[in-house]
Short mmCIF file of C-alpha atoms and ligand atoms in Angstrom, two decimals:
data_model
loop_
_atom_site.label_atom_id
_atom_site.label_comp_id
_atom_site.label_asym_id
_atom_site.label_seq_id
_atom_site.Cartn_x
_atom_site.Cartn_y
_atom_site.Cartn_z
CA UNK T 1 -6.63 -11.47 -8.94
CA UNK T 2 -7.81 -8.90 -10.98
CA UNK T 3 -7.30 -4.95 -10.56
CA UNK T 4 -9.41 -2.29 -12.27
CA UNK T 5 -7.96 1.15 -12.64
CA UNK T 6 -10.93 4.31 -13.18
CA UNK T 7 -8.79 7.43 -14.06
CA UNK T 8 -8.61 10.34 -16.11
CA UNK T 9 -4.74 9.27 -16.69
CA UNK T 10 -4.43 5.75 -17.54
CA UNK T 11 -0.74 6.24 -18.58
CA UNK T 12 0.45 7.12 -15.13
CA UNK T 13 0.09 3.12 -14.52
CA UNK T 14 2.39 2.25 -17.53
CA UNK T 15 5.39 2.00 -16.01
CA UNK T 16 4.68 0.97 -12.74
CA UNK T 17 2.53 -2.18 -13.81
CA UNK T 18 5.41 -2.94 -16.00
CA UNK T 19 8.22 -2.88 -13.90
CA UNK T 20 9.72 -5.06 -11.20
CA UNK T 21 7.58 -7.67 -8.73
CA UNK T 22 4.28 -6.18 -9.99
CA UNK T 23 5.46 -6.66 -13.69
CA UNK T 24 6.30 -9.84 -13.09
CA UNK T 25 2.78 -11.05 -11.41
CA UNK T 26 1.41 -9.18 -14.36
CA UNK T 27 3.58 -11.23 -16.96
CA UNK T 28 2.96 -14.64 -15.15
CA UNK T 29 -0.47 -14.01 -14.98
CA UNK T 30 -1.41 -14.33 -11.17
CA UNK T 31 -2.32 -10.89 -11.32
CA UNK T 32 -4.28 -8.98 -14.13
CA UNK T 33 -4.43 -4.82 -13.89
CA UNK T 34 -6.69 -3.21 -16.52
CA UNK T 35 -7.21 0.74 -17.11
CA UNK T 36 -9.68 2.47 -18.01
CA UNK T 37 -10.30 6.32 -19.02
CA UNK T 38 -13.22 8.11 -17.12
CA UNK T 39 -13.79 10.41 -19.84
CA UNK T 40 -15.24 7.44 -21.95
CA UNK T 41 -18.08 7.38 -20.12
CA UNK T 42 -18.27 11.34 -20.40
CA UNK T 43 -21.43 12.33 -22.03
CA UNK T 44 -21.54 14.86 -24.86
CA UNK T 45 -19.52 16.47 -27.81
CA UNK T 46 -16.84 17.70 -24.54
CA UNK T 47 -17.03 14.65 -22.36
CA UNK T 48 -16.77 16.88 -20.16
CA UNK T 49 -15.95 14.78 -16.30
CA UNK T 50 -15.44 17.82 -13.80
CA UNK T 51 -18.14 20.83 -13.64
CA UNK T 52 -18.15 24.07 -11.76
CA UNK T 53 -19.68 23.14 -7.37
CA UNK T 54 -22.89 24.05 -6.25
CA UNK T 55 -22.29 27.16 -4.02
CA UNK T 56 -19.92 28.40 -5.62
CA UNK T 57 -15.99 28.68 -4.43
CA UNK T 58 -12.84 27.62 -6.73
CA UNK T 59 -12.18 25.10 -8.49
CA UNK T 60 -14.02 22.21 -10.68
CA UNK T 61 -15.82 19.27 -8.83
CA UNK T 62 -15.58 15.62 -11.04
CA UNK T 63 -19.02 14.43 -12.05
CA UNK T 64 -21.07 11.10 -10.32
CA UNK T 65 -22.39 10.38 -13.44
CA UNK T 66 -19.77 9.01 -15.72
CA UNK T 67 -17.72 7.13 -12.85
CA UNK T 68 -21.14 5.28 -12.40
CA UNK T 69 -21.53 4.62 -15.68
CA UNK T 70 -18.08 3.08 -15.80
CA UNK T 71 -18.68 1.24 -12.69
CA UNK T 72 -21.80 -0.41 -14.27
CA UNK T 73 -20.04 -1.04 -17.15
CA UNK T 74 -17.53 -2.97 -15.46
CA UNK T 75 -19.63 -4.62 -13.00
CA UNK T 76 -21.89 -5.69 -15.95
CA UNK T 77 -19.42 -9.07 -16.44
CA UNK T 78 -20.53 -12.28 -16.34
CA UNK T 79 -18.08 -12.82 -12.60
CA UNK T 80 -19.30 -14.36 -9.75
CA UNK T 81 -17.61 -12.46 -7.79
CA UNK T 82 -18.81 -8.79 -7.12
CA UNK T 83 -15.64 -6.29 -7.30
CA UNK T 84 -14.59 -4.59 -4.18
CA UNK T 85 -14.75 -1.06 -5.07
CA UNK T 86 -12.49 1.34 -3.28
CA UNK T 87 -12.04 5.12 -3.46
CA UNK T 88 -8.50 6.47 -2.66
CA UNK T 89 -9.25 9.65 -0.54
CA UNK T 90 -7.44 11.56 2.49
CA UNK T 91 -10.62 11.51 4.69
CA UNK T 92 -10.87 7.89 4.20
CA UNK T 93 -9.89 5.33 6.91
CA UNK T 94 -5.94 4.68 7.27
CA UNK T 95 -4.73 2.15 5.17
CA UNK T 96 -2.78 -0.40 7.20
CA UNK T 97 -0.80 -4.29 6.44
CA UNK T 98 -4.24 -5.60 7.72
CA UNK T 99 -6.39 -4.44 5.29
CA UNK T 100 -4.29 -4.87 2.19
CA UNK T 101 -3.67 -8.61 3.72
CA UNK T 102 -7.41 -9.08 4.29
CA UNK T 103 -7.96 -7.66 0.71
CA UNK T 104 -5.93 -9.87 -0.92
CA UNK T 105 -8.30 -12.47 -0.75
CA UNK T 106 -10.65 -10.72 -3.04
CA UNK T 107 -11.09 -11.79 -6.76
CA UNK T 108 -11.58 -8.59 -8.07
CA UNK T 109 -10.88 -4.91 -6.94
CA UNK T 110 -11.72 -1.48 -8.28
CA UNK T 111 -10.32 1.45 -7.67
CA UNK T 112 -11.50 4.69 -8.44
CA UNK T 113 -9.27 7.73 -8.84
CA UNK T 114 -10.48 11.44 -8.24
CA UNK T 115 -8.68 14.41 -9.77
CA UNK T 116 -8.68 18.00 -9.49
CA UNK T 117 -9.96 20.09 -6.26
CA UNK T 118 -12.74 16.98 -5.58
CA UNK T 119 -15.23 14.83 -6.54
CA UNK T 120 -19.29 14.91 -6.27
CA UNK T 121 -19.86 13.61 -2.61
CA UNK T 122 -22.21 11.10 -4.22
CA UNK T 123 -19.39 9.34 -5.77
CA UNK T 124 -18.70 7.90 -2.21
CA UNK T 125 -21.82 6.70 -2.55
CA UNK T 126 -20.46 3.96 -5.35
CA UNK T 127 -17.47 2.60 -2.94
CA UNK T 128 -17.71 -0.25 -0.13
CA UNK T 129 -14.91 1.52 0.73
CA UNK T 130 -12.30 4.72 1.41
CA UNK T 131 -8.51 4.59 2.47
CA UNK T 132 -6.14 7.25 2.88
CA UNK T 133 -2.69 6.47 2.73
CA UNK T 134 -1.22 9.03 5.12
CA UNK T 135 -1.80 12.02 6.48
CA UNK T 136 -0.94 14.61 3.26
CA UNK T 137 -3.09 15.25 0.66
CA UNK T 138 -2.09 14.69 -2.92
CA UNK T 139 -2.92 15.98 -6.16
CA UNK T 140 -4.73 12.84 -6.94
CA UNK T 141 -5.97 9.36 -6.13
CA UNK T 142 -3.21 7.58 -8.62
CA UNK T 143 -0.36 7.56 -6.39
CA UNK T 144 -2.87 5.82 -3.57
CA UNK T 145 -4.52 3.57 -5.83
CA UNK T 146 -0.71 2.19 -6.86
CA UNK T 147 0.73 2.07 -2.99
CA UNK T 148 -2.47 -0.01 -2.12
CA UNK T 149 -2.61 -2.22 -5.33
CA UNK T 150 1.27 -2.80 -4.71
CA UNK T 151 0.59 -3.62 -0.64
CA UNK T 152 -2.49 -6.30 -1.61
CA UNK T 153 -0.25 -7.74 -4.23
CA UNK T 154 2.53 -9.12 -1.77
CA UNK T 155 -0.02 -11.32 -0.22
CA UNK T 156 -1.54 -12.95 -3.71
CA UNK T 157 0.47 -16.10 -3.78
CA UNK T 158 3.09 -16.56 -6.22
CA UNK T 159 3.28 -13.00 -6.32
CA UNK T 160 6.33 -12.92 -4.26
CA UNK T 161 9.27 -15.44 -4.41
CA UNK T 162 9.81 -17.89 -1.83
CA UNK T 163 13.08 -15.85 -0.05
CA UNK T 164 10.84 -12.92 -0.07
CA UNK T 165 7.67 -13.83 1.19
CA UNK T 166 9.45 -15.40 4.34
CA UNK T 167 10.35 -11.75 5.26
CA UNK T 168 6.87 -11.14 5.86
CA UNK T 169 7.73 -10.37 9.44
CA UNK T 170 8.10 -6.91 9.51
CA UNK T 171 4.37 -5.61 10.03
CA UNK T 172 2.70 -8.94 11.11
CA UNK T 173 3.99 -8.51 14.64
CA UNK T 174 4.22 -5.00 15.12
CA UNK T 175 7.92 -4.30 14.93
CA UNK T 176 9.79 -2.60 12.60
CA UNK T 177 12.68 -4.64 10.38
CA UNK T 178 16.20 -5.21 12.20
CA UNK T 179 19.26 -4.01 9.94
CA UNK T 180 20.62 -5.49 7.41
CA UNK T 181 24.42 -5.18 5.92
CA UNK T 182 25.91 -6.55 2.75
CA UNK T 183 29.86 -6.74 1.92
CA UNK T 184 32.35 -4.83 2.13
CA UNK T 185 32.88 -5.82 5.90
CA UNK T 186 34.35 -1.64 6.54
CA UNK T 187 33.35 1.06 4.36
CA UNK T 188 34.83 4.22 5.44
CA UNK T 189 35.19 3.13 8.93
CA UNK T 190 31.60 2.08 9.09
CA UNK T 191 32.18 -1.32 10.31
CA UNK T 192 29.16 -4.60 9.84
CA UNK T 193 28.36 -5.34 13.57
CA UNK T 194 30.80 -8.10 14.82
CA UNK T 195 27.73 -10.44 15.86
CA UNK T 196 26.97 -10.52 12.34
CA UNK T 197 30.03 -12.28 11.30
CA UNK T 198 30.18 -14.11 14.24
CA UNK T 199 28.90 -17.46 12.58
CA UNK T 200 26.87 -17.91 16.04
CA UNK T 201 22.82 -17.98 14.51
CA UNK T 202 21.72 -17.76 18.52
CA UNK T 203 23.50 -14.84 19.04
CA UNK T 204 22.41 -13.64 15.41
CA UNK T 205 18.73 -14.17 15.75
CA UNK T 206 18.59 -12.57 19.22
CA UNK T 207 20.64 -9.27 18.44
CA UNK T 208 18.39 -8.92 15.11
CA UNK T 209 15.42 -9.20 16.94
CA UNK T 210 16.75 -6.83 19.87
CA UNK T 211 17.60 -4.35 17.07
CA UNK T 212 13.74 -4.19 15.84
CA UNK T 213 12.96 -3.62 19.50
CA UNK T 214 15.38 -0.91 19.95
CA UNK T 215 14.34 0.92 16.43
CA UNK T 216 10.58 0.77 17.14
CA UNK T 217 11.00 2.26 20.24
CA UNK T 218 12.79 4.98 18.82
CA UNK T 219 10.89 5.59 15.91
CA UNK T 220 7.55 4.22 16.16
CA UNK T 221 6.89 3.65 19.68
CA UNK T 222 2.64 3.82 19.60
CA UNK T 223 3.47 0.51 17.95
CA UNK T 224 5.03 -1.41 20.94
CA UNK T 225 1.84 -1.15 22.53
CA UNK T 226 0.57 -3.20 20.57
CA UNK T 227 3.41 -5.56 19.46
CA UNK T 228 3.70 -9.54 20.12
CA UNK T 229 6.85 -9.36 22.89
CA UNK T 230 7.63 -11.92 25.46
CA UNK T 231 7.64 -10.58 29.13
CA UNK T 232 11.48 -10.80 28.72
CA UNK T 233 11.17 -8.23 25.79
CA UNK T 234 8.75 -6.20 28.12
CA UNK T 235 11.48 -5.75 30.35
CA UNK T 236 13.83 -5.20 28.02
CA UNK T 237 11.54 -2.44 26.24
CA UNK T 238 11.29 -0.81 29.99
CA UNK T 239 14.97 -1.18 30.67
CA UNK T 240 15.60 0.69 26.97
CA UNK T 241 13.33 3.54 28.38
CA UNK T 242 15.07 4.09 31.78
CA UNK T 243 12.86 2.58 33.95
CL1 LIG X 301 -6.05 8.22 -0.85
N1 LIG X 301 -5.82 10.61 -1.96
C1 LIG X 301 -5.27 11.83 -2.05
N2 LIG X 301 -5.66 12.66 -3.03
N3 LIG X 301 -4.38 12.28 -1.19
C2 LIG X 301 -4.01 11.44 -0.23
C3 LIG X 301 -4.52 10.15 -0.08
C4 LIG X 301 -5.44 9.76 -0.99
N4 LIG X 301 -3.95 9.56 0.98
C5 LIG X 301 -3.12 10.46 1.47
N5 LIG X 301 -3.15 11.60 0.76
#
C-alpha cells in the first residue's frame, strides 16, 4: 500500500515514518509513504501557496491551484488503481476503526494537508473524502493525516506481528481493552488482581472481559449501545448501573 503525503512541511513525517511499527512496514516494504512539498507546484518567482480571502477578514487562505496541480501530477502514473484522496479537516466526518479498516483495502491513498487559517473551499472539491479526527481544531492537517495513515496501517497485512494483530479486539466489538499488568506482583501496595495469577484461564478470560464491560460503562458508555454483549452481559451491564 502506498501513502502520498501533500504538505507545505514534508519534514514533520521524518521521524514518524521512521520509527517503530510504521518504520518497520516502511523498511519491509508492505507499505510505501512518499512526501511531497506543495510549494513545488507554486507558480511564480514566490511560489507563493496561501493568498489574502475574498471579503476580506484575517488571515491567508491556501490556493486550489497548486494542490491540483500536484494532485494531477500524482494521479498522472501509469496505476490501475485510482488514489483515494482524503482531506484532513475538523468539519469533516469523524474518523472511526471502520473507516481506517475499510480503507485499508485501498492500493493507494492521498492525503492532503491544509495550513494556516484555511484553504480555498474548492480544494474540497479535489477529495472523495474529509475526516476529522476529534472534536479540536489543530494548527494543521499533519498531525491528522499521521493518526489516520497510522490507524489504516494496522490492518495492511504483515504490517503488524502475529501477537499483535490478535489484539485486534478492542474496537471491533465495541468495548474498550480490559487491564493489563506486568511484574512486579506489588508495587507500592498496588497489588496485580489475584485472578490474574490464579493459573485458572476460565476465570481469567471472564474477569478480563467483565473488566472491559465495567470500563466502557464508565468511560464510554454511548458505546454499549451499540456493543456485541450476550443477554447475560445485558444484565450484567444493568446490574452495574443499579437497576
Ligand atoms: Cl483533520 N484537521 C485539523 N486542522 N484539525 C483537526 C482535525 C483535522 N481533526 C481534528 N482537529
Amino acid at each position: 500500500m502506498r501513502f502520498d503525503i501533500l504538505t507545505l512541511f514534508p519534514g514533520f513525517f521524518d521521524g514518524p515514518v521512521r520509527e517503530s511499527i510504521i518504520g518497520r512496514a516502511v523498511a519491509n516494504g508492505i507499505i510505501e509513504v512518499k512526501t511531497w512539498n506543495i510549494r513545488d507546484w507554486a507558480p511564480g518567482k514566490h511560489k507563493t501557496t496561501d493568498d489574502a480571502p475574498y471579503g476580506g477578514g484575517p488571515g491567508m487562505v491556501m490556493k486550489v491551484e497548486p494542490i491540483a496541480l500536484a494532485l494531477e501530477a500524482l494521479s498522472n502514473a501509469t496505476d490501475a488503481a485510482r488514489p483515494v484522496v482524503i482531506l484532513p479537516t475538523p468539519q469533516g466526518k469523524p474518523f472511526t476503526h471502520a473507516q481506517a479498516q475499510q480503507l485499508a483495502s485501498c492500493e493507494r491513498i492521498i492525503f492532503i494537508c491544509g495550513r494556516y487559517e484555511g484553504f480555498d473551499e474548492r480544494i474540497r472539491g479535489l477529495a472523495d473524502a474529509e475526516y476529522s479526527i476529534g472534536d479540536y481544531v489543530l494548527t494543521g492537517g499533519e498531525i491528522p493525516a499521521l493518526a489516520m495513515m497510522d490507524a489504516v496501517s494496522r490492518f495492511v497485512p504483515g504490517v503488524l506481528g502475529e501477537p499483535e494483530s490478535a489484539h485486534d479486539e478492542s474496537f471491533t466489538d465495541g468495548l474498550l481493552e480490559y487491564p493489563h499488568y506486568t511484574r512486579p506482583e506489588d508495587y507500592k501496595g498496588m497489588r496485580v488482581p489475584e485472578v490474574l495469577i490464579s493459573g485458572n484461564h476460565g476465570r481469567i478470560a471472564l474477569w478480563r472481559r467483565e473488566q472491559r464491560i465495567i470500563r466502557t460503562l464508565e468511560r464510554r458508555p454511548e458505546l454499549l449501545a451499540a456493543a456485541e454483549l450476550t443477554p447475560e452481559e445485558r444484565r450484567l451491564v444493568e446490574r452495574l448501573k443499579g437497576n
